């Protein structure tokens, strides 16, 4: 059998560190002769037709990122209970012959893996987009009391009703604070202007998680670290969801340290061009 393809579908996707991380994991487990992981740039308009052709193009599975996670769930023939509850999937797996598409959401358990012990009894989530839904579902499933704040309150209220958590007008103290907004991604100086928090407020949280990652780290975690909070960064979250996806496709435990090293050193490598999904001679990731 030829090389089986894996990949990440997004728009844009050039920034994704998943190819470097997943190909390093495949090499470390001796599976690089069996699978290769690549970036696949797909517009929202082309998403459904592209996914329909992936199995025939030799793909065993794909990750799905912004803005396709809801569409991915909608296209699946089988979906995990977690993906259905969250309303989004980040991992698709293709049946060998039968046209089956299985959808999973590894963002949710990946967050819990990254948090480790102790499991928080309460959580304050900032944001109400796709990643906030995954975080709220994951934390709620552990029995934690979960509160959600969002810039657009209506969206937080909808999330709260859908997932059985509480929408709040402003952040409340909790064991863990999870930033699921995109604040801090492009301009660190905006962090404490756009979020409803002062740096002193960070003292109300034993642990702070920032899903945003950027070279040099984020302002939120820099301030949290200074206040003695335990910090979990967005790259650890990326690694943990990727590790779960790797295990779903290959059936093997993922080599976490190898994936961490690859994810953290990716910024020093030149960006690879994106490959259209139909080409077999495209770049196979990093
Ligand atoms: P969505 O687009 O679904 O949601 C974006 C969220 O950010 C919304 O809650 C939005 O609020 C909020 N937001 C955007 N701009 C501002 C602002 N200026 N002030 C306050 N709130 C703002 O994105 P996702 O949930 O998919 O992802 C959110 C971020 O998490 C991404 O930008 C990415 O950096 C990161 N991420 C990291 C992952 C990882 O593996 N580490 C995985 C997924 C995401 P509103 O509803 O009011 O617009």
PDB file of N, CA, C and O and ligand atoms in Angstrom, residues 66 69 127-132 149-152 155 180-183 185 194 211-213 234 237-238, ligand 1:
ATOM      1  N   UNK A  66      -9.819  26.596  11.662  1.00  0.00           N
ATOM      2  CA  UNK A  66     -10.618  27.773  11.296  1.00  0.00           C
ATOM      3  C   UNK A  66     -10.696  27.923   9.777  1.00  0.00           C
ATOM      4  O   UNK A  66      -9.657  27.815   9.120  1.00  0.00           O
ATOM      5  N   UNK A  69     -14.643  24.062  11.328  1.00  0.00           N
ATOM      6  CA  UNK A  69     -14.941  23.017  12.312  1.00  0.00           C
ATOM      7  C   UNK A  69     -16.429  22.658  12.389  1.00  0.00           C
ATOM      8  O   UNK A  69     -16.770  21.506  12.625  1.00  0.00           O
ATOM      9  N   UNK A 127     -14.648  34.231  26.050  1.00  0.00           N
ATOM     10  CA  UNK A 127     -14.910  33.917  24.651  1.00  0.00           C
ATOM     11  C   UNK A 127     -16.088  32.978  24.516  1.00  0.00           C
ATOM     12  O   UNK A 127     -16.451  32.286  25.488  1.00  0.00           O
ATOM     13  N   UNK A 128     -16.708  32.986  23.349  1.00  0.00           N
ATOM     14  CA  UNK A 128     -17.862  32.103  23.118  1.00  0.00           C
ATOM     15  C   UNK A 128     -17.847  31.534  21.703  1.00  0.00           C
ATOM     16  O   UNK A 128     -18.879  31.131  21.174  1.00  0.00           O
ATOM     17  N   UNK A 129     -16.667  31.498  21.072  1.00  0.00           N
ATOM     18  CA  UNK A 129     -16.527  30.922  19.743  1.00  0.00           C
ATOM     19  C   UNK A 129     -16.334  29.408  19.842  1.00  0.00           C
ATOM     20  O   UNK A 129     -16.647  28.784  20.866  1.00  0.00           O
ATOM     21  N   UNK A 130     -15.809  28.835  18.768  1.00  0.00           N
ATOM     22  CA  UNK A 130     -15.666  27.380  18.695  1.00  0.00           C
ATOM     23  C   UNK A 130     -14.783  26.810  19.797  1.00  0.00           C
ATOM     24  O   UNK A 130     -15.130  25.788  20.416  1.00  0.00           O
ATOM     25  N   UNK A 131     -13.658  27.458  20.070  1.00  0.00           N
ATOM     26  CA  UNK A 131     -12.751  26.892  21.072  1.00  0.00           C
ATOM     27  C   UNK A 131     -13.337  27.054  22.477  1.00  0.00           C
ATOM     28  O   UNK A 131     -13.113  26.213  23.348  1.00  0.00           O
ATOM     29  N   UNK A 132     -14.105  28.111  22.697  1.00  0.00           N
ATOM     30  CA  UNK A 132     -14.763  28.290  23.997  1.00  0.00           C
ATOM     31  C   UNK A 132     -15.813  27.197  24.215  1.00  0.00           C
ATOM     32  O   UNK A 132     -15.977  26.686  25.328  1.00  0.00           O
ATOM     33  N   UNK A 149     -17.757  34.411  29.855  1.00  0.00           N
ATOM     34  CA  UNK A 149     -17.945  35.816  29.475  1.00  0.00           C
ATOM     35  C   UNK A 149     -17.608  35.956  28.004  1.00  0.00           C
ATOM     36  O   UNK A 149     -16.670  35.329  27.507  1.00  0.00           O
ATOM     37  N   UNK A 150     -18.360  36.795  27.292  1.00  0.00           N
ATOM     38  CA  UNK A 150     -17.989  37.093  25.905  1.00  0.00           C
ATOM     39  C   UNK A 150     -18.268  38.560  25.606  1.00  0.00           C
ATOM     40  O   UNK A 150     -19.190  39.159  26.165  1.00  0.00           O
ATOM     41  N   UNK A 151     -17.460  39.127  24.690  1.00  0.00           N
ATOM     42  CA  UNK A 151     -17.649  40.524  24.271  1.00  0.00           C
ATOM     43  C   UNK A 151     -19.082  40.738  23.781  1.00  0.00           C
ATOM     44  O   UNK A 151     -19.726  41.705  24.146  1.00  0.00           O
ATOM     45  N   UNK A 152     -19.570  39.821  22.967  1.00  0.00           N
ATOM     46  CA  UNK A 152     -20.971  39.878  22.527  1.00  0.00           C
ATOM     47  C   UNK A 152     -21.766  38.966  23.457  1.00  0.00           C
ATOM     48  O   UNK A 152     -21.705  37.741  23.317  1.00  0.00           O
ATOM     49  N   UNK A 155     -23.962  35.787  22.462  1.00  0.00           N
ATOM     50  CA  UNK A 155     -23.276  34.550  22.084  1.00  0.00           C
ATOM     51  C   UNK A 155     -22.905  33.725  23.331  1.00  0.00           C
ATOM     52  O   UNK A 155     -22.962  32.500  23.316  1.00  0.00           O
ATOM     53  N   UNK A 180     -10.197  31.977  25.557  1.00  0.00           N
ATOM     54  CA  UNK A 180     -10.593  31.390  24.268  1.00  0.00           C
ATOM     55  C   UNK A 180     -10.981  32.479  23.282  1.00  0.00           C
ATOM     56  O   UNK A 180     -11.690  32.213  22.308  1.00  0.00           O
ATOM     57  N   UNK A 181     -10.548  33.725  23.538  1.00  0.00           N
ATOM     58  CA  UNK A 181     -10.723  34.782  22.531  1.00  0.00           C
ATOM     59  C   UNK A 181      -9.434  34.856  21.722  1.00  0.00           C
ATOM     60  O   UNK A 181      -8.417  34.255  22.086  1.00  0.00           O
ATOM     61  N   UNK A 182      -9.482  35.617  20.635  1.00  0.00           N
ATOM     62  CA  UNK A 182      -8.257  35.802  19.852  1.00  0.00           C
ATOM     63  C   UNK A 182      -7.481  37.026  20.330  1.00  0.00           C
ATOM     64  O   UNK A 182      -6.481  37.403  19.706  1.00  0.00           O
ATOM     65  N   UNK A 183      -7.906  37.618  21.435  1.00  0.00           N
ATOM     66  CA  UNK A 183      -7.221  38.805  21.973  1.00  0.00           C
ATOM     67  C   UNK A 183      -5.784  38.436  22.364  1.00  0.00           C
ATOM     68  O   UNK A 183      -5.554  37.430  23.029  1.00  0.00           O
ATOM     69  N   UNK A 185      -3.387  37.949  20.124  1.00  0.00           N
ATOM     70  CA  UNK A 185      -2.728  37.252  19.016  1.00  0.00           C
ATOM     71  C   UNK A 185      -1.878  38.213  18.196  1.00  0.00           C
ATOM     72  O   UNK A 185      -0.718  37.949  17.916  1.00  0.00           O
ATOM     73  N   UNK A 194      -8.704  44.934  25.851  1.00  0.00           N
ATOM     74  CA  UNK A 194      -9.840  44.244  25.236  1.00  0.00           C
ATOM     75  C   UNK A 194     -10.488  43.221  26.166  1.00  0.00           C
ATOM     76  O   UNK A 194     -11.678  42.941  26.038  1.00  0.00           O
ATOM     77  N   UNK A 211      -5.262  30.039  25.009  1.00  0.00           N
ATOM     78  CA  UNK A 211      -5.251  29.272  23.764  1.00  0.00           C
ATOM     79  C   UNK A 211      -4.448  29.958  22.674  1.00  0.00           C
ATOM     80  O   UNK A 211      -3.947  29.319  21.766  1.00  0.00           O
ATOM     81  N   UNK A 212      -4.347  31.275  22.774  1.00  0.00           N
ATOM     82  CA  UNK A 212      -3.553  32.022  21.791  1.00  0.00           C
ATOM     83  C   UNK A 212      -2.081  31.666  21.976  1.00  0.00           C
ATOM     84  O   UNK A 212      -1.595  31.577  23.102  1.00  0.00           O
ATOM     85  N   UNK A 213      -1.382  31.457  20.863  1.00  0.00           N
ATOM     86  CA  UNK A 213       0.078  31.336  20.958  1.00  0.00           C
ATOM     87  C   UNK A 213       0.715  32.191  19.882  1.00  0.00           C
ATOM     88  O   UNK A 213       0.148  32.409  18.815  1.00  0.00           O
ATOM     89  N   UNK A 234      -0.855  28.041  24.615  1.00  0.00           N
ATOM     90  CA  UNK A 234      -1.604  27.533  23.474  1.00  0.00           C
ATOM     91  C   UNK A 234      -0.874  26.431  22.713  1.00  0.00           C
ATOM     92  O   UNK A 234      -1.513  25.596  22.067  1.00  0.00           O
ATOM     93  N   UNK A 237      -1.717  23.185  24.320  1.00  0.00           N
ATOM     94  CA  UNK A 237      -3.078  22.795  23.904  1.00  0.00           C
ATOM     95  C   UNK A 237      -3.029  22.205  22.491  1.00  0.00           C
ATOM     96  O   UNK A 237      -3.657  21.178  22.202  1.00  0.00           O
ATOM     97  N   UNK A 238      -2.275  22.870  21.608  1.00  0.00           N
ATOM     98  CA  UNK A 238      -2.131  22.373  20.228  1.00  0.00           C
ATOM     99  C   UNK A 238      -1.546  20.955  20.228  1.00  0.00           C
ATOM    100  O   UNK A 238      -2.027  20.056  19.524  1.00  0.00           O
TER     101      UNK A 238
HETATM  102  P1  LIG B   1     -13.810  32.194  17.016  1.00  0.00           P
HETATM  103  O1  LIG B   1     -13.633  33.100  15.842  1.00  0.00           O
HETATM  104  O2  LIG B   1     -14.849  31.138  16.979  1.00  0.00           O
HETATM  105  O3  LIG B   1     -14.083  33.113  18.344  1.00  0.00           O
HETATM  106  C1  LIG B   1     -13.339  34.280  18.578  1.00  0.00           C
HETATM  107  C2  LIG B   1     -13.642  34.790  19.973  1.00  0.00           C
HETATM  108  O4  LIG B   1     -12.775  35.902  20.249  1.00  0.00           O
HETATM  109  C3  LIG B   1     -15.070  35.287  20.152  1.00  0.00           C
HETATM  110  O5  LIG B   1     -15.506  34.988  21.454  1.00  0.00           O
HETATM  111  C4  LIG B   1     -14.893  36.799  19.950  1.00  0.00           C
HETATM  112  O6  LIG B   1     -15.896  37.562  20.575  1.00  0.00           O
HETATM  113  C5  LIG B   1     -13.562  37.009  20.642  1.00  0.00           C
HETATM  114  N1  LIG B   1     -12.903  38.248  20.263  1.00  0.00           N
HETATM  115  C6  LIG B   1     -12.322  38.535  19.066  1.00  0.00           C
HETATM  116  N2  LIG B   1     -11.806  39.770  19.092  1.00  0.00           N
HETATM  117  C7  LIG B   1     -12.064  40.286  20.316  1.00  0.00           C
HETATM  118  C8  LIG B   1     -11.780  41.524  20.943  1.00  0.00           C
HETATM  119  N3  LIG B   1     -11.099  42.495  20.317  1.00  0.00           N
HETATM  120  N4  LIG B   1     -12.186  41.717  22.218  1.00  0.00           N
HETATM  121  C9  LIG B   1     -12.857  40.752  22.880  1.00  0.00           C
HETATM  122  N5  LIG B   1     -13.149  39.554  22.341  1.00  0.00           N
HETATM  123  C10 LIG B   1     -12.764  39.320  21.065  1.00  0.00           C
HETATM  124  O7  LIG B   1     -12.362  31.558  17.274  1.00  0.00           O
HETATM  125  P2  LIG B   1     -11.952  30.227  18.049  1.00  0.00           P
HETATM  126  O8  LIG B   1     -12.771  30.052  19.268  1.00  0.00           O
HETATM  127  O9  LIG B   1     -11.882  29.100  17.097  1.00  0.00           O
HETATM  128  O10 LIG B   1     -10.446  30.587  18.444  1.00  0.00           O
HETATM  129  C11 LIG B   1     -10.144  31.662  19.326  1.00  0.00           C
HETATM  130  C12 LIG B   1      -8.636  31.809  19.417  1.00  0.00           C
HETATM  131  O11 LIG B   1      -8.100  30.667  20.093  1.00  0.00           O
HETATM  132  C13 LIG B   1      -7.949  31.809  18.036  1.00  0.00           C
HETATM  133  O12 LIG B   1      -7.709  33.120  17.608  1.00  0.00           O
HETATM  134  C14 LIG B   1      -6.655  31.084  18.258  1.00  0.00           C
HETATM  135  O13 LIG B   1      -5.661  32.042  18.525  1.00  0.00           O
HETATM  136  C15 LIG B   1      -6.880  30.278  19.495  1.00  0.00           C
HETATM  137  N6  LIG B   1      -6.947  28.823  19.246  1.00  0.00           N
HETATM  138  C16 LIG B   1      -5.902  28.071  19.653  1.00  0.00           C
HETATM  139  C17 LIG B   1      -5.924  26.705  19.532  1.00  0.00           C
HETATM  140  C18 LIG B   1      -4.762  25.914  20.021  1.00  0.00           C
HETATM  141  O14 LIG B   1      -4.658  24.737  19.674  1.00  0.00           O
HETATM  142  N7  LIG B   1      -3.901  26.481  20.823  1.00  0.00           N
HETATM  143  C19 LIG B   1      -7.066  25.993  18.919  1.00  0.00           C
HETATM  144  C20 LIG B   1      -8.144  26.895  18.525  1.00  0.00           C
HETATM  145  C21 LIG B   1      -8.059  28.244  18.684  1.00  0.00           C
HETATM  146  P3  LIG B   1     -17.257  37.997  19.783  1.00  0.00           P
HETATM  147  O15 LIG B   1     -18.176  36.796  19.851  1.00  0.00           O
HETATM  148  O16 LIG B   1     -17.754  39.153  20.561  1.00  0.00           O
HETATM  149  O17 LIG B   1     -16.842  38.333  18.373  1.00  0.00           O
END
